[in-house]
Coordinates of C-alpha atoms in Angstrom, one line a residue:
Chain A
M1 CA -2.0 1.8 21.6
A2 CA -3.1 -1.8 20.9
I3 CA -0.9 -4.4 19.1
R4 CA -1.8 -7.5 17.2
I5 CA 0.0 -10.7 17.6
F6 CA -0.1 -13.4 14.9
M7 CA 1.3 -16.8 15.8
T8 CA 2.5 -19.2 13.1
G9 CA 4.4 -21.9 15.2
G10 CA 8.1 -22.4 15.1
T11 CA 10.5 -23.5 17.8
F12 CA 9.0 -20.9 20.1
D13 CA 5.8 -23.0 20.5
K14 CA 7.1 -26.5 20.3
E15 CA 6.5 -29.0 23.0
Y16 CA 8.0 -32.4 23.9
N17 CA 5.9 -35.4 23.5
E18 CA 6.8 -37.6 26.5
I19 CA 5.2 -40.7 25.0
D20 CA 7.2 -40.9 21.8
G21 CA 10.0 -38.4 22.4
S22 CA 9.1 -36.2 19.5
L23 CA 8.6 -32.5 19.3
F24 CA 5.2 -31.2 18.3
F25 CA 2.7 -28.3 18.5
K26 CA -0.3 -28.2 20.7
D27 CA -1.3 -24.5 21.4
S28 CA 0.6 -21.3 21.3
H29 CA 2.1 -20.3 24.7
I30 CA 1.7 -16.6 24.0
N31 CA -1.0 -15.8 26.6
E32 CA 0.9 -17.7 29.3
I33 CA 4.1 -15.8 28.4
L34 CA 2.4 -12.4 28.4
K35 CA 0.8 -13.2 31.7
L36 CA 4.3 -14.1 33.1
G37 CA 5.5 -10.8 31.7
R38 CA 2.7 -8.9 33.5
C39 CA 1.8 -7.4 30.1
K40 CA -0.9 -4.8 30.4
L41 CA -0.7 -3.5 26.9
D42 CA -3.9 -4.1 24.9
Y43 CA -3.3 -6.9 22.5
V44 CA -5.2 -9.3 20.3
A45 CA -3.5 -12.7 19.7
T46 CA -4.5 -14.9 16.8
T47 CA -3.1 -18.3 15.8
L48 CA -2.7 -18.4 12.0
M49 CA -1.1 -21.8 11.8
M50 CA 1.1 -24.0 14.1
I51 CA 3.8 -25.3 11.9
D52 CA 7.6 -25.7 11.6
S53 CA 8.7 -22.8 9.4
L54 CA 10.5 -25.2 7.0
E55 CA 7.0 -26.4 6.0
M56 CA 5.7 -22.9 5.4
T57 CA 4.4 -22.5 1.9
D58 CA 3.6 -19.4 -0.3
A59 CA 0.0 -20.0 0.5
D60 CA 0.8 -19.8 4.2
R61 CA 2.7 -16.5 3.6
G62 CA -0.3 -15.3 1.7
I63 CA -2.5 -15.9 4.8
S64 CA 0.0 -14.0 6.9
F65 CA 0.0 -11.1 4.6
D66 CA -3.8 -11.0 4.3
N67 CA -4.1 -10.9 8.1
C68 CA -1.6 -8.2 8.5
R69 CA -3.3 -6.1 5.8
R70 CA -6.8 -6.5 7.1
C71 CA -6.4 -6.3 10.8
A72 CA -7.3 -3.0 12.5
E73 CA -4.0 -2.6 14.3
D74 CA -1.0 -1.0 12.7
R75 CA 1.5 -2.5 15.2
I76 CA 2.0 -6.2 14.6
V77 CA 4.2 -8.9 16.2
I78 CA 4.5 -12.3 14.4
T79 CA 5.9 -15.3 16.1
H80 CA 7.6 -17.5 13.5
G81 CA 10.1 -20.3 13.1
T82 CA 13.6 -19.0 12.6
D83 CA 14.5 -21.1 9.5
T84 CA 12.3 -19.2 7.0
M85 CA 11.6 -16.1 9.1
V86 CA 13.6 -14.0 6.6
E87 CA 11.5 -15.3 3.6
T88 CA 8.3 -14.3 5.3
A89 CA 9.7 -10.9 6.2
Q90 CA 10.6 -10.4 2.6
T91 CA 7.1 -11.3 1.4
L92 CA 5.6 -8.9 3.9
G93 CA 8.2 -6.2 3.3
R94 CA 7.8 -6.0 -0.4
A95 CA 4.1 -5.2 0.1
R96 CA 5.0 -1.9 1.9
L97 CA 2.0 -1.9 4.1
P98 CA 1.6 1.3 6.2
K99 CA 2.2 -0.7 9.4
T100 CA 5.0 -1.7 11.8
I101 CA 5.5 -5.5 11.6
V102 CA 8.0 -7.3 13.7
L103 CA 8.8 -11.0 13.3
T104 CA 10.4 -12.9 16.2
G105 CA 10.9 -16.5 17.3
A106 CA 13.2 -18.6 19.5
M107 CA 16.1 -21.0 19.2
I108 CA 14.9 -23.0 22.2
P109 CA 11.2 -23.9 22.9
Y110 CA 9.6 -21.7 25.5
K111 CA 8.5 -24.8 27.4
F112 CA 12.1 -26.0 27.8
G113 CA 12.8 -23.5 30.5
S114 CA 16.0 -21.8 29.3
S115 CA 14.4 -20.3 26.2
D116 CA 15.4 -17.1 24.5
G117 CA 11.7 -16.7 23.6
L118 CA 10.7 -14.5 26.5
F119 CA 13.5 -12.1 25.9
N120 CA 12.9 -12.1 22.1
L121 CA 9.2 -11.5 22.6
G122 CA 9.9 -8.6 24.9
C123 CA 12.3 -7.1 22.3
A124 CA 9.6 -7.5 19.6
F125 CA 7.1 -5.8 21.8
G126 CA 9.4 -2.9 22.3
F127 CA 10.3 -2.6 18.6
S128 CA 6.8 -2.9 17.4
Q129 CA 5.6 0.0 19.5
A130 CA 8.5 2.3 18.7
L131 CA 9.8 1.7 15.2
P132 CA 8.4 3.5 12.1
H133 CA 6.3 1.6 9.6
G134 CA 8.2 -1.2 8.0
V135 CA 8.9 -4.9 8.3
Y136 CA 11.6 -6.1 10.8
V137 CA 13.1 -9.2 12.2
A138 CA 13.8 -9.0 16.0
M139 CA 16.3 -11.6 17.1
N140 CA 19.5 -11.6 19.2
G141 CA 18.5 -8.4 21.1
R142 CA 18.6 -6.5 17.8
Y143 CA 16.3 -5.5 14.9
F144 CA 17.0 -5.9 11.2
T145 CA 15.1 -4.5 8.3
W146 CA 13.5 -7.1 6.1
D147 CA 15.8 -6.4 3.1
N148 CA 19.0 -6.6 5.1
V149 CA 19.0 -9.8 7.2
R150 CA 19.8 -13.5 6.9
K151 CA 20.0 -16.3 9.4
N152 CA 23.5 -17.7 9.8
R153 CA 22.5 -21.3 10.1
K154 CA 25.9 -22.4 11.5
L155 CA 25.8 -20.0 14.4
G156 CA 22.1 -20.0 14.8
E157 CA 22.2 -16.2 14.8
F158 CA 20.8 -13.4 12.6
E159 CA 23.1 -10.9 10.8
E160 CA 23.1 -8.2 8.2
L161 CA 23.8 -9.2 4.6
Chain B
M1 CA 24.5 0.6 17.6
A2 CA 25.9 -0.1 21.1
I3 CA 23.9 0.3 24.2
R4 CA 24.9 0.9 27.8
I5 CA 23.3 -1.0 30.7
F6 CA 23.5 0.4 34.3
M7 CA 22.4 -1.9 37.1
T8 CA 21.3 -0.5 40.4
G9 CA 19.7 -3.6 42.0
G10 CA 16.0 -4.0 42.8
T11 CA 13.9 -7.1 42.8
F12 CA 15.3 -8.0 39.4
D13 CA 18.7 -9.0 40.9
K14 CA 17.6 -10.3 44.3
E15 CA 18.5 -13.8 45.5
Y16 CA 17.3 -16.1 48.2
N17 CA 19.7 -16.9 51.1
E18 CA 19.1 -20.5 51.9
I19 CA 20.8 -20.3 55.3
D20 CA 18.7 -17.6 56.9
G21 CA 15.7 -17.3 54.5
S22 CA 16.4 -13.7 53.6
L23 CA 16.5 -12.0 50.2
F24 CA 19.8 -10.4 49.3
F25 CA 22.0 -9.1 46.5
K26 CA 25.1 -10.9 45.3
D27 CA 25.8 -9.9 41.7
S28 CA 23.7 -8.7 38.8
H29 CA 22.4 -11.5 36.6
I30 CA 22.4 -9.3 33.5
N31 CA 25.2 -11.1 31.6
E32 CA 23.5 -14.5 32.3
I33 CA 20.2 -13.1 31.1
L34 CA 21.6 -11.7 27.9
K35 CA 23.4 -14.9 27.2
L36 CA 20.1 -16.8 27.6
G37 CA 18.5 -14.3 25.3
R38 CA 21.3 -15.0 22.7
C39 CA 21.9 -11.2 22.6
K40 CA 24.4 -10.2 20.0
L41 CA 24.0 -6.5 20.3
D42 CA 27.1 -4.6 21.5
Y43 CA 26.6 -3.6 25.1
V44 CA 28.6 -2.5 28.1
A45 CA 27.1 -3.4 31.5
T46 CA 28.1 -1.6 34.6
T47 CA 26.9 -2.1 38.2
L48 CA 26.4 1.3 39.8
M49 CA 25.0 -0.1 43.1
M50 CA 23.1 -3.2 44.2
I51 CA 20.3 -1.9 46.5
D52 CA 16.7 -2.1 47.2
S53 CA 15.2 1.0 45.5
L54 CA 13.5 2.0 48.7
E55 CA 17.0 2.7 50.0
M56 CA 18.0 4.8 47.0
T57 CA 19.1 8.3 48.1
D58 CA 19.5 11.5 46.1
A59 CA 23.2 10.8 46.1
D60 CA 22.6 7.5 44.4
R61 CA 20.4 9.2 41.8
G62 CA 23.2 11.7 41.3
I63 CA 25.6 8.8 40.6
S64 CA 23.1 7.4 38.1
F65 CA 22.7 10.7 36.4
D66 CA 26.5 11.3 36.2
N67 CA 27.0 7.9 34.6
C68 CA 24.3 8.5 32.0
R69 CA 25.7 11.9 31.2
R70 CA 29.3 10.8 30.9
C71 CA 29.1 7.5 29.1
A72 CA 29.8 7.4 25.4
E73 CA 26.6 5.6 24.4
D74 CA 23.4 7.5 23.8
R75 CA 21.1 4.4 24.2
I76 CA 20.9 3.4 27.9
V77 CA 19.0 0.8 29.8
I78 CA 18.8 1.0 33.6
T79 CA 17.7 -1.9 35.8
H80 CA 16.1 -0.5 38.9
G81 CA 13.8 -1.5 41.8
T82 CA 10.2 -0.7 41.0
D83 CA 9.3 1.1 44.2
T84 CA 11.2 4.3 43.3
M85 CA 11.8 3.8 39.6
V86 CA 9.5 6.7 38.8
E87 CA 11.5 9.1 41.1
T88 CA 14.8 8.2 39.4
A89 CA 13.1 8.6 36.0
Q90 CA 12.0 12.1 37.0
T91 CA 15.5 13.0 38.2
L92 CA 17.0 11.9 34.9
G93 CA 14.1 13.2 32.8
R94 CA 14.3 16.8 34.1
A95 CA 18.0 16.9 33.0
R96 CA 16.9 16.5 29.3
L97 CA 20.1 14.7 28.2
P98 CA 20.3 14.1 24.5
K99 CA 20.0 10.4 25.1
T100 CA 17.4 7.6 25.1
I101 CA 17.2 6.2 28.7
V102 CA 14.9 3.4 29.5
L103 CA 14.4 2.2 33.1
T104 CA 13.1 -1.3 33.8
G105 CA 12.9 -3.8 36.6
A106 CA 10.9 -6.8 37.8
M107 CA 8.2 -7.8 40.2
I108 CA 9.7 -11.3 40.7
P109 CA 13.5 -11.9 41.1
Y110 CA 15.0 -13.3 37.9
K111 CA 16.5 -16.3 39.9
F112 CA 13.0 -17.4 41.0
G113 CA 12.2 -18.9 37.7
S114 CA 8.9 -17.3 36.8
S115 CA 10.1 -13.8 36.7
D116 CA 8.9 -11.0 34.4
G117 CA 12.4 -9.8 34.3
L118 CA 13.4 -11.4 31.0
F119 CA 10.4 -10.1 29.2
N120 CA 10.9 -6.6 30.7
L121 CA 14.5 -6.5 29.8
G122 CA 13.6 -7.5 26.2
C123 CA 11.1 -4.7 26.1
A124 CA 13.7 -2.2 27.4
F125 CA 16.2 -3.4 24.8
G126 CA 13.6 -2.8 22.1
F127 CA 12.5 0.6 23.3
S128 CA 16.0 1.9 24.0
Q129 CA 17.0 1.2 20.4
A130 CA 13.9 2.7 18.8
L131 CA 12.5 5.5 20.8
P132 CA 13.6 9.1 20.4
H133 CA 15.7 10.8 23.0
G134 CA 14.0 11.0 26.4
V135 CA 13.6 9.1 29.6
Y136 CA 11.1 6.3 29.8
V137 CA 9.9 3.5 32.1
A138 CA 9.4 0.2 30.4
M139 CA 7.1 -2.1 32.4
N140 CA 4.1 -4.3 31.8
G141 CA 4.9 -4.6 28.1
R142 CA 4.5 -0.8 27.7
Y143 CA 6.6 2.4 27.8
F144 CA 5.8 5.5 29.8
T145 CA 7.4 8.9 29.5
W146 CA 9.1 10.0 32.8
D147 CA 6.6 12.7 33.5
N148 CA 3.5 10.6 33.0
V149 CA 3.9 7.5 35.0
R150 CA 3.3 6.2 38.5
K151 CA 3.5 2.8 40.2
N152 CA 0.1 1.5 41.4
R153 CA 1.4 -0.2 44.5
K154 CA -1.8 -2.1 45.1
L155 CA -1.8 -3.8 41.7
G156 CA 2.0 -3.8 41.3
E157 CA 1.6 -2.2 37.9
F158 CA 2.6 1.0 36.2
E159 CA 0.1 3.4 34.8
E160 CA -0.3 6.9 33.4
L161 CA -1.1 9.7 35.8
Chain C
M1 CA 27.0 -45.8 53.2
A2 CA 28.2 -45.0 49.7
I3 CA 26.3 -45.6 46.6
R4 CA 27.3 -46.0 43.0
I5 CA 25.6 -44.4 40.1
F6 CA 25.9 -45.7 36.6
M7 CA 24.6 -43.5 33.8
T8 CA 23.5 -45.0 30.4
G9 CA 21.7 -42.1 28.8
G10 CA 17.9 -42.1 28.0
T11 CA 15.5 -39.2 28.0
F12 CA 16.9 -38.1 31.4
D13 CA 20.1 -36.8 29.9
K14 CA 18.8 -35.6 26.5
E15 CA 19.4 -32.0 25.4
Y16 CA 18.0 -29.8 22.6
N17 CA 20.3 -28.9 19.8
E18 CA 19.2 -25.4 18.9
I19 CA 21.0 -25.3 15.6
D20 CA 19.1 -28.3 14.0
G21 CA 16.2 -28.8 16.4
S22 CA 17.2 -32.4 17.2
L23 CA 17.6 -34.1 20.6
F24 CA 21.1 -35.3 21.5
F25 CA 23.4 -36.4 24.3
K26 CA 26.3 -34.3 25.5
D27 CA 27.1 -35.2 29.1
S28 CA 25.1 -36.6 32.0
H29 CA 23.6 -34.0 34.3
I30 CA 23.8 -36.2 37.3
N31 CA 26.4 -34.0 39.2
E32 CA 24.4 -30.9 38.5
I33 CA 21.2 -32.5 39.7
L34 CA 22.8 -33.9 42.9
K35 CA 24.3 -30.5 43.6
L36 CA 20.8 -28.9 43.2
G37 CA 19.5 -31.6 45.6
R38 CA 22.2 -30.6 48.1
C39 CA 23.1 -34.3 48.2
K40 CA 25.8 -35.0 50.8
L41 CA 25.7 -38.8 50.5
D42 CA 29.0 -40.3 49.3
Y43 CA 28.6 -41.4 45.8
V44 CA 30.7 -42.3 42.7
A45 CA 29.1 -41.6 39.3
T46 CA 30.3 -43.3 36.2
T47 CA 29.0 -42.8 32.6
L48 CA 28.8 -46.3 31.0
M49 CA 27.3 -45.0 27.7
M50 CA 25.1 -42.1 26.6
I51 CA 22.4 -43.7 24.3
D52 CA 18.8 -43.9 23.7
S53 CA 17.6 -47.1 25.4
L54 CA 16.0 -48.3 22.1
E55 CA 19.6 -48.6 20.8
M56 CA 20.8 -50.6 23.8
T57 CA 22.3 -54.0 22.8
D58 CA 23.0 -57.2 24.7
A59 CA 26.6 -56.1 24.7
D60 CA 25.6 -52.8 26.4
R61 CA 23.6 -54.8 29.0
G62 CA 26.7 -56.9 29.5
I63 CA 28.7 -53.8 30.2
S64 CA 26.1 -52.7 32.8
F65 CA 26.1 -56.1 34.5
D66 CA 29.9 -56.3 34.6
N67 CA 30.1 -52.8 36.2
C68 CA 27.5 -53.7 38.8
R69 CA 29.2 -56.9 39.7
R70 CA 32.7 -55.5 39.9
C71 CA 32.1 -52.2 41.7
A72 CA 32.9 -52.0 45.4
E73 CA 29.5 -50.6 46.4
D74 CA 26.5 -52.8 47.0
R75 CA 24.0 -49.9 46.6
I76 CA 23.6 -49.0 42.9
V77 CA 21.4 -46.5 41.0
I78 CA 21.3 -46.8 37.2
T79 CA 19.9 -44.0 35.0
H80 CA 18.4 -45.5 31.9
G81 CA 16.0 -44.8 29.0
T82 CA 12.5 -45.9 29.9
D83 CA 11.8 -47.8 26.7
T84 CA 14.0 -50.8 27.5
M85 CA 14.5 -50.2 31.2
V86 CA 12.6 -53.4 32.0
E87 CA 14.8 -55.5 29.7
T88 CA 18.0 -54.3 31.4
A89 CA 16.4 -54.9 34.8
Q90 CA 15.6 -58.5 33.8
T91 CA 19.2 -59.0 32.6
L92 CA 20.5 -57.8 36.0
G93 CA 17.8 -59.4 38.0
R94 CA 18.4 -62.9 36.7
A95 CA 22.0 -62.7 37.8
R96 CA 21.0 -62.4 41.5
L97 CA 23.9 -60.3 42.6
P98 CA 24.1 -59.7 46.4
K99 CA 23.4 -56.0 45.8
T100 CA 20.5 -53.5 45.7
I101 CA 20.2 -52.1 42.2
V102 CA 17.6 -49.5 41.3
L103 CA 17.0 -48.4 37.7
T104 CA 15.3 -45.0 37.1
G105 CA 14.9 -42.5 34.3
A106 CA 12.6 -39.7 33.1
M107 CA 9.8 -39.1 30.7
I108 CA 11.0 -35.5 30.1
P109 CA 14.6 -34.4 29.8
Y110 CA 16.1 -32.9 32.9
K111 CA 17.1 -29.8 30.9
F112 CA 13.6 -29.1 29.8
G113 CA 12.7 -27.6 33.2
S114 CA 9.5 -29.5 34.0
S115 CA 11.1 -32.9 34.2
D116 CA 10.1 -35.8 36.4
G117 CA 13.8 -36.7 36.6
L118 CA 14.7 -34.9 39.8
F119 CA 11.8 -36.6 41.7
N120 CA 12.6 -40.0 40.1
L121 CA 16.3 -39.7 41.0
G122 CA 15.3 -38.8 44.6
C123 CA 13.0 -41.9 44.8
A124 CA 15.8 -44.1 43.4
F125 CA 18.2 -42.7 46.0
G126 CA 15.7 -43.5 48.8
F127 CA 15.0 -47.0 47.5
S128 CA 18.6 -47.9 46.9
Q129 CA 19.5 -47.1 50.5
A130 CA 16.6 -48.9 52.1
L131 CA 15.5 -51.9 50.0
P132 CA 17.0 -55.4 50.5
H133 CA 19.2 -56.9 47.8
G134 CA 17.5 -57.2 44.5
V135 CA 16.9 -55.4 41.2
Y136 CA 14.2 -52.8 41.1
V137 CA 12.7 -50.2 38.7
A138 CA 11.8 -46.8 40.5
M139 CA 9.4 -44.8 38.4
N140 CA 6.1 -43.0 39.1
G141 CA 6.9 -42.6 42.8
R142 CA 6.9 -46.4 43.2
Y143 CA 9.3 -49.3 43.0
F144 CA 8.8 -52.5 41.1
T145 CA 10.7 -55.8 41.3
W146 CA 12.5 -56.7 38.1
D147 CA 10.3 -59.6 37.4
N148 CA 7.0 -57.9 37.9
V149 CA 7.0 -54.7 35.8
R150 CA 6.3 -53.4 32.4
K151 CA 6.1 -50.0 30.7
N152 CA 2.7 -49.1 29.5
R153 CA 3.7 -47.3 26.3
K154 CA 0.4 -45.8 25.8
L155 CA 0.2 -44.1 29.1
G156 CA 4.0 -43.6 29.6
E157 CA 3.8 -45.3 33.0
F158 CA 5.1 -48.3 34.7
E159 CA 2.8 -51.0 36.1
E160 CA 2.8 -54.5 37.5
L161 CA 2.3 -57.4 35.1
Chain D
M1 CA 0.7 -49.6 49.3
A2 CA -0.7 -46.2 50.0
I3 CA 1.1 -43.4 51.8
R4 CA -0.1 -40.4 53.7
I5 CA 1.4 -36.9 53.3
F6 CA 1.1 -34.3 56.0
M7 CA 2.1 -30.7 55.0
T8 CA 3.1 -28.3 57.7
G9 CA 4.7 -25.5 55.7
G10 CA 8.4 -24.5 55.8
T11 CA 10.6 -23.1 53.1
F12 CA 9.3 -25.9 50.8
D13 CA 6.0 -24.2 50.3
K14 CA 6.9 -20.5 50.6
E15 CA 6.0 -18.1 47.9
Y16 CA 7.2 -14.6 46.9
N17 CA 4.7 -11.8 47.3
E18 CA 5.4 -9.5 44.4
I19 CA 3.5 -6.6 45.9
D20 CA 5.5 -6.2 49.1
G21 CA 8.5 -8.4 48.5
S22 CA 7.9 -10.7 51.4
L23 CA 7.8 -14.5 51.6
F24 CA 4.5 -16.0 52.5
F25 CA 2.4 -19.2 52.4
K26 CA -0.6 -19.7 50.1
D27 CA -1.2 -23.4 49.5
S28 CA 1.0 -26.4 49.5
H29 CA 2.5 -27.3 46.2
I30 CA 2.5 -31.0 46.9
N31 CA -0.1 -32.0 44.3
E32 CA 1.6 -29.9 41.6
I33 CA 5.0 -31.5 42.5
L34 CA 3.6 -35.1 42.5
K35 CA 1.9 -34.5 39.1
L36 CA 5.3 -33.2 37.8
G37 CA 6.9 -36.4 39.2
R38 CA 4.3 -38.5 37.4
C39 CA 3.6 -40.1 40.7
K40 CA 1.1 -43.0 40.5
L41 CA 1.4 -44.2 44.0
D42 CA -1.8 -43.9 46.0
Y43 CA -1.5 -41.1 48.4
V44 CA -3.6 -38.9 50.6
A45 CA -2.3 -35.4 51.2
T46 CA -3.5 -33.2 54.1
T47 CA -2.4 -29.8 55.1
L48 CA -2.0 -29.6 58.9
M49 CA -0.7 -26.1 59.1
M50 CA 1.2 -23.7 56.8
I51 CA 3.8 -22.1 59.0
D52 CA 7.5 -21.3 59.3
S53 CA 8.9 -24.1 61.5
L54 CA 10.5 -21.5 63.8
E55 CA 6.9 -20.7 64.8
M56 CA 5.9 -24.3 65.5
T57 CA 4.6 -24.8 69.0
D58 CA 4.2 -27.9 71.2
A59 CA 0.5 -27.7 70.4
D60 CA 1.4 -27.9 66.6
R61 CA 3.6 -30.9 67.3
G62 CA 0.7 -32.5 69.2
I63 CA -1.5 -32.0 66.1
S64 CA 1.1 -33.7 63.9
F65 CA 1.5 -36.6 66.3
D66 CA -2.3 -37.1 66.6
N67 CA -2.7 -37.1 62.8
C68 CA 0.2 -39.6 62.4
R69 CA -1.3 -41.9 65.1
R70 CA -4.9 -41.8 63.8
C71 CA -4.5 -42.0 60.1
A72 CA -5.1 -45.4 58.4
E73 CA -1.7 -45.5 56.6
D74 CA 1.4 -46.7 58.2
R75 CA 3.7 -45.0 55.7
I76 CA 3.8 -41.2 56.3
V77 CA 5.8 -38.4 54.7
I78 CA 5.7 -35.0 56.5
T79 CA 6.9 -31.8 54.8
H80 CA 8.3 -29.4 57.4
G81 CA 10.6 -26.4 57.8
T82 CA 14.2 -27.4 58.3
D83 CA 14.9 -25.2 61.3
T84 CA 12.9 -27.3 63.8
M85 CA 12.5 -30.5 61.8
V86 CA 14.6 -32.4 64.2
E87 CA 12.5 -31.3 67.2
T88 CA 9.3 -32.6 65.6
A89 CA 11.1 -35.8 64.6
Q90 CA 12.1 -36.3 68.3
T91 CA 8.5 -35.7 69.5
L92 CA 7.2 -38.2 67.0
G93 CA 10.1 -40.6 67.5
R94 CA 9.7 -40.9 71.3
A95 CA 6.1 -42.1 70.8
R96 CA 7.3 -45.2 69.0
L97 CA 4.3 -45.5 66.7
P98 CA 4.3 -48.8 64.6
K99 CA 4.6 -46.7 61.5
T100 CA 7.3 -45.4 59.1
I101 CA 7.4 -41.6 59.3
V102 CA 9.8 -39.6 57.1
L103 CA 10.2 -35.8 57.5
T104 CA 11.6 -33.8 54.7
G105 CA 11.7 -30.2 53.5
A106 CA 13.7 -27.8 51.4
M107 CA 16.4 -25.1 51.6
I108 CA 15.0 -23.3 48.6
P109 CA 11.2 -22.8 48.0
Y110 CA 9.8 -25.1 45.3
K111 CA 8.4 -22.1 43.4
F112 CA 11.9 -20.5 43.0
G113 CA 12.8 -23.0 40.3
S114 CA 16.1 -24.3 41.5
S115 CA 14.8 -25.9 44.6
D116 CA 16.1 -29.1 46.3
G117 CA 12.5 -29.8 47.2
L118 CA 11.6 -32.1 44.3
F119 CA 14.7 -34.3 45.0
N120 CA 14.1 -34.3 48.7
L121 CA 10.5 -35.3 48.3
G122 CA 11.5 -38.1 46.0
C123 CA 14.0 -39.4 48.6
A124 CA 11.3 -39.2 51.3
F125 CA 8.9 -41.2 49.0
G126 CA 11.6 -43.8 48.5
F127 CA 12.6 -44.1 52.2
S128 CA 9.0 -44.1 53.5
Q129 CA 8.1 -47.1 51.3
A130 CA 11.2 -49.1 52.1
L131 CA 12.5 -48.4 55.7
P132 CA 11.2 -50.3 58.7
H133 CA 9.0 -48.6 61.3
G134 CA 10.6 -45.6 62.9
V135 CA 10.9 -41.9 62.5
Y136 CA 13.4 -40.4 60.1
V137 CA 14.7 -37.2 58.6
A138 CA 15.3 -37.4 54.8
M139 CA 17.6 -34.5 53.7
N140 CA 20.7 -34.1 51.6
G141 CA 20.1 -37.4 49.8
R142 CA 20.4 -39.3 53.1
Y143 CA 18.2 -40.5 55.9
F144 CA 18.8 -40.0 59.6
T145 CA 17.1 -41.7 62.5
W146 CA 15.2 -39.2 64.8
D147 CA 17.6 -39.6 67.7
N148 CA 20.8 -39.1 65.7
V149 CA 20.5 -36.0 63.6
R150 CA 20.9 -32.3 63.9
K151 CA 20.8 -29.4 61.5
N152 CA 24.1 -27.7 61.0
R153 CA 22.8 -24.1 60.7
K154 CA 26.0 -22.7 59.3
L155 CA 26.2 -25.1 56.4
G156 CA 22.5 -25.6 56.0
E157 CA 22.9 -29.4 56.1
F158 CA 21.8 -32.2 58.2
E159 CA 24.4 -34.4 60.0
E160 CA 24.7 -37.1 62.6
L161 CA 25.3 -36.1 66.3

């Protein structure tokens, strides 16, 4: 079984710019993370965009959908900012592709050392290989179907509607 | 959905004794790890033993089996040393309990900072919630059924027979 | 020999707010850092303020000076944001107190895991115990006298005039 | 001012062998550490040996002494295992070279993430640039002269005689 990973940015991949103190994107850390995780599963990782999910447009979501539809793999993990992860899940979910698509992200950048990203990505890897076709959000050690999830912005957690 | 976690020790939970330079077990780090992972799934974590898996006896495997059989949950994650993880999986697998049991571990202690443990535990969480009843090993980003897996000791990886 | 530590904030002590993605101050991490460093030197640590050094006013510098002058110890380490560390060093240096005062900071927050803060604080501890009376900046593994140092903002490094 | 660094091994540079669970030496991490510390001081780093200090022989101490004597720099930092750091300091101290030599090490390997090594190395950098000629041990945030220090093996700390 091979899986496809699409990276779109989000907190997961943010870095700290030590010259001006801002947060920014350079490259995705996915290969570094999967090497750390001794991952031996076949995978192809593609960066679709590297943006904050608050800046994600309908056009960006269209790009994500096109890539999910056209790629050869039917097991897909998408790394995504948490703020609009649910919106992207809904866009993908309504299309009812015959694929298992799992969106995940992080509350703390991977590079900051105490990130939830490594655990979340592991969960997403597990869910994407074992869940039936559908679109899911994998956060907080759980999975949610695309049509029954929201981010509780106060707590920084995902929950059912 | 609630899951049960049984901890048995292994590299995952080893620590460095700075006085004599040896590796040893103190407590499991599972709660610390799941807090880092912002895990909000209901779980109960129980330490069965804290040993190197090379020291695991048939009696220890009996304890693991009894606990799997008697616990209320039918989704179980077991943290275990990698050296004899397959043997324990076989003991549990032959019993054909109507439960999903996923064994996982680490090649590098969690406390050493660059451990695969956080990713592996995430994978095990994903698999345990989504795979059908059976006994599985979750390592290297993949899952293996209990009767088709071995540890390649030279590479430090798991593979099919 | 006892030393005094005054904390004023700066990148050193910044944390990541996972709810809104901003950087903020909670508490100083100095005690945590010195515990990690197995520090057994007698020290007293006092938080004077917890601010970005770009926001530091003359009044704040007055507070820093008063505290340096009045404390019992004549070996002082000040943690400070790098952007105006030189200005504070000049304020303190012109006063010519009969004390050894060493300012240090970090380019990366201590909590982000790959910080220079631990090394810089070690350097400042060494310099503060061994240099003659005077005011110094300890950054980049070196020390600079207060009247012969500037921050090269492009490189994020300190250098002589 | 340029300093010389001699690496001899010790806990500081130990790594975890994930295949057999042992601790071993590969290379020194000194360049990686000084890059993390944004060190811009001129330095030359030379590996003399990579051994546990319990295995250090008189011949090894002779090599260390020869290198200290013959190198061009008169500011020297030596990374060393803590168990026999004092013995090496005594060998070097009795020779009364007209140089400032600072020995340091770590209780936890640098690669294990929560090491005191980065702080200790910072202290050693500070002391080596600011103390008068002599031989010193820099541990626990302090410095000790070579003829007035011992390791308290029970506490894992250095103290005066």
